[in-house]
Amino acid sequence: MVAELARYAQKWADKLQRRRCDLQHRPRAGADAQRYGENLFGASGQAATAEQVVAAWVAEVAGYDAKTGRCRGMCGHYTQVMWRDSQRVGCGVATCGDAEVWVCNYDPPGNFLGQKPY
C-alpha cells in the first residue's frame, strides 16, 4: 500500500512539474480527485531532504493550539503529519529547474474540521 501511495504522490508531483511546480492540491472532483490526505512542499535553490520537508511541516506546531484544536496561522501540514488515524504515507518529488515540489499522501486521510489530530 505504501508503494501505491508513493506512485499516487509521484503522479501528482509529475503533473505539477508540467505546471512549472505550481503548488496546487489535487482537485476535490474529476479524474485527478483527491483520495488521500495531502501535504505539499516547495523548495528552490538547494535540494531538500525528506527530513527537511517533514521538519518544515512539523514546525507548524507553533501555530497549533492543542487546547482548542485550532490553528493560529498555518498548521494544517502539521496536523496531517500527526493525524492519529493516518497509518501510511507515500511521497513523490519533481524538479523544475532549481525548484522542487514535494507531494506526500496519507491514508486514511485526516484534517477533518472539528476534530483534533490526536
Short mmCIF file of C-alpha atoms in Angstrom, two decimals:
data_model
loop_
_atom_site.label_atom_id
_atom_site.label_comp_id
_atom_site.label_asym_id
_atom_site.label_seq_id
_atom_site.Cartn_x
_atom_site.Cartn_y
_atom_site.Cartn_z
CA MET A 1 0.00 0.00 0.00
CA VAL A 2 2.85 2.44 0.73
CA ALA A 3 4.21 1.84 -2.78
CA GLU A 4 0.75 2.65 -4.19
CA LEU A 5 0.66 5.90 -2.18
CA ALA A 6 4.15 6.80 -3.41
CA ARG A 7 3.08 6.22 -7.03
CA TYR A 8 -0.04 8.31 -6.45
CA ALA A 9 2.06 11.13 -4.95
CA GLN A 10 4.66 10.92 -7.72
CA LYS A 11 1.97 11.11 -10.38
CA TRP A 12 0.75 14.40 -8.93
CA ALA A 13 4.31 15.73 -8.46
CA ASP A 14 4.95 14.97 -12.15
CA LYS A 15 1.77 16.82 -13.11
CA LEU A 16 2.81 19.82 -11.01
CA GLN A 17 6.20 19.72 -12.72
CA ARG A 18 4.44 20.15 -16.06
CA ARG A 19 2.73 23.17 -14.46
CA ARG A 20 6.09 24.75 -13.52
CA CYS A 21 5.92 23.36 -9.97
CA ASP A 22 2.91 25.49 -9.07
CA LEU A 23 1.89 24.18 -5.64
CA GLN A 24 -1.72 23.17 -6.14
CA HIS A 25 -3.53 20.44 -4.25
CA ARG A 26 -5.39 17.79 -6.18
CA PRO A 27 -8.93 18.84 -7.01
CA ARG A 28 -11.85 17.52 -4.97
CA ALA A 29 -13.54 16.04 -8.07
CA GLY A 30 -12.65 14.77 -11.52
CA ALA A 31 -10.05 12.39 -12.91
CA ASP A 32 -7.32 13.64 -10.53
CA ALA A 33 -9.62 13.85 -7.49
CA GLN A 34 -8.02 13.69 -4.08
CA ARG A 35 -8.48 10.29 -2.40
CA TYR A 36 -5.98 10.71 0.43
CA GLY A 37 -4.69 13.35 2.79
CA GLU A 38 -2.10 15.53 1.09
CA ASN A 39 0.77 17.82 2.02
CA LEU A 40 2.75 19.89 -0.48
CA PHE A 41 6.17 21.50 -0.10
CA GLY A 42 8.15 23.70 -2.43
CA ALA A 43 11.85 24.48 -2.33
CA SER A 44 14.20 26.40 -4.56
CA GLY A 45 17.92 26.97 -4.78
CA GLN A 46 19.00 23.81 -2.98
CA ALA A 47 17.51 20.32 -2.99
CA ALA A 48 15.58 19.50 0.17
CA THR A 49 15.83 16.20 2.01
CA ALA A 50 12.80 14.27 3.23
CA GLU A 51 13.88 15.13 6.78
CA GLN A 52 13.86 18.87 5.98
CA VAL A 53 10.45 18.66 4.34
CA VAL A 54 8.87 16.86 7.29
CA ALA A 55 10.66 19.17 9.76
CA ALA A 56 9.14 22.19 8.00
CA TRP A 57 5.66 20.70 8.32
CA VAL A 58 6.18 19.70 11.96
CA ALA A 59 7.48 23.22 12.77
CA GLU A 60 3.93 24.42 12.16
CA VAL A 61 3.18 23.10 15.66
CA ALA A 62 3.97 26.68 16.74
CA GLY A 63 0.67 27.71 15.15
CA TYR A 64 -1.39 24.88 16.65
CA ASP A 65 -3.44 25.35 19.81
CA ALA A 66 -3.72 21.86 21.31
CA LYS A 67 -6.29 23.04 23.84
CA THR A 68 -8.79 24.21 21.23
CA GLY A 69 -7.60 22.15 18.25
CA ARG A 70 -7.41 25.29 16.14
CA CYS A 71 -4.68 26.89 14.08
CA ARG A 72 -3.25 30.34 14.64
CA GLY A 73 -1.78 30.90 11.23
CA MET A 74 -0.68 27.85 9.25
CA CYS A 75 -0.67 24.43 10.89
CA GLY A 76 -2.57 22.11 8.52
CA HIS A 77 0.57 20.33 7.35
CA TYR A 78 1.48 19.63 10.98
CA THR A 79 -1.95 18.27 11.83
CA GLN A 80 -1.92 15.96 8.79
CA VAL A 81 1.53 14.61 9.73
CA MET A 82 0.29 13.98 13.28
CA TRP A 83 -3.22 12.73 12.41
CA ARG A 84 -3.96 9.77 14.70
CA ASP A 85 -5.73 7.62 12.13
CA SER A 86 -3.32 8.04 9.21
CA GLN A 87 -1.23 4.87 9.09
CA ARG A 88 0.53 5.01 5.72
CA VAL A 89 2.37 7.72 3.81
CA GLY A 90 3.82 7.85 0.31
CA CYS A 91 5.76 10.75 -1.19
CA GLY A 92 6.92 11.93 -4.59
CA VAL A 93 9.22 14.75 -5.71
CA ALA A 94 9.78 16.52 -9.01
CA THR A 95 12.11 19.31 -10.11
CA CYS A 96 11.58 22.43 -12.19
CA GLY A 97 14.99 23.93 -12.86
CA ASP A 98 16.36 24.79 -9.42
CA ALA A 99 12.97 24.32 -7.73
CA GLU A 100 11.37 21.21 -6.27
CA VAL A 101 7.85 20.20 -5.46
CA TRP A 102 7.17 17.52 -2.85
CA VAL A 103 3.84 15.71 -2.55
CA CYS A 104 3.04 13.37 0.35
CA ASN A 105 -0.23 11.48 0.62
CA TYR A 106 -1.68 9.96 3.79
CA ASP A 107 -4.05 7.03 4.23
CA PRO A 108 -6.51 7.18 5.75
CA PRO A 109 -6.75 10.95 5.25
CA GLY A 110 -7.01 13.34 8.18
CA ASN A 111 -7.52 17.02 8.89
CA PHE A 112 -11.25 16.96 9.46
CA LEU A 113 -12.79 20.19 10.71
CA GLY A 114 -13.88 19.99 14.30
CA GLN A 115 -11.58 17.05 15.10
CA LYS A 116 -8.22 17.12 16.84
CA PRO A 117 -5.31 15.23 15.27
CA TYR A 118 -4.50 13.26 18.46
#
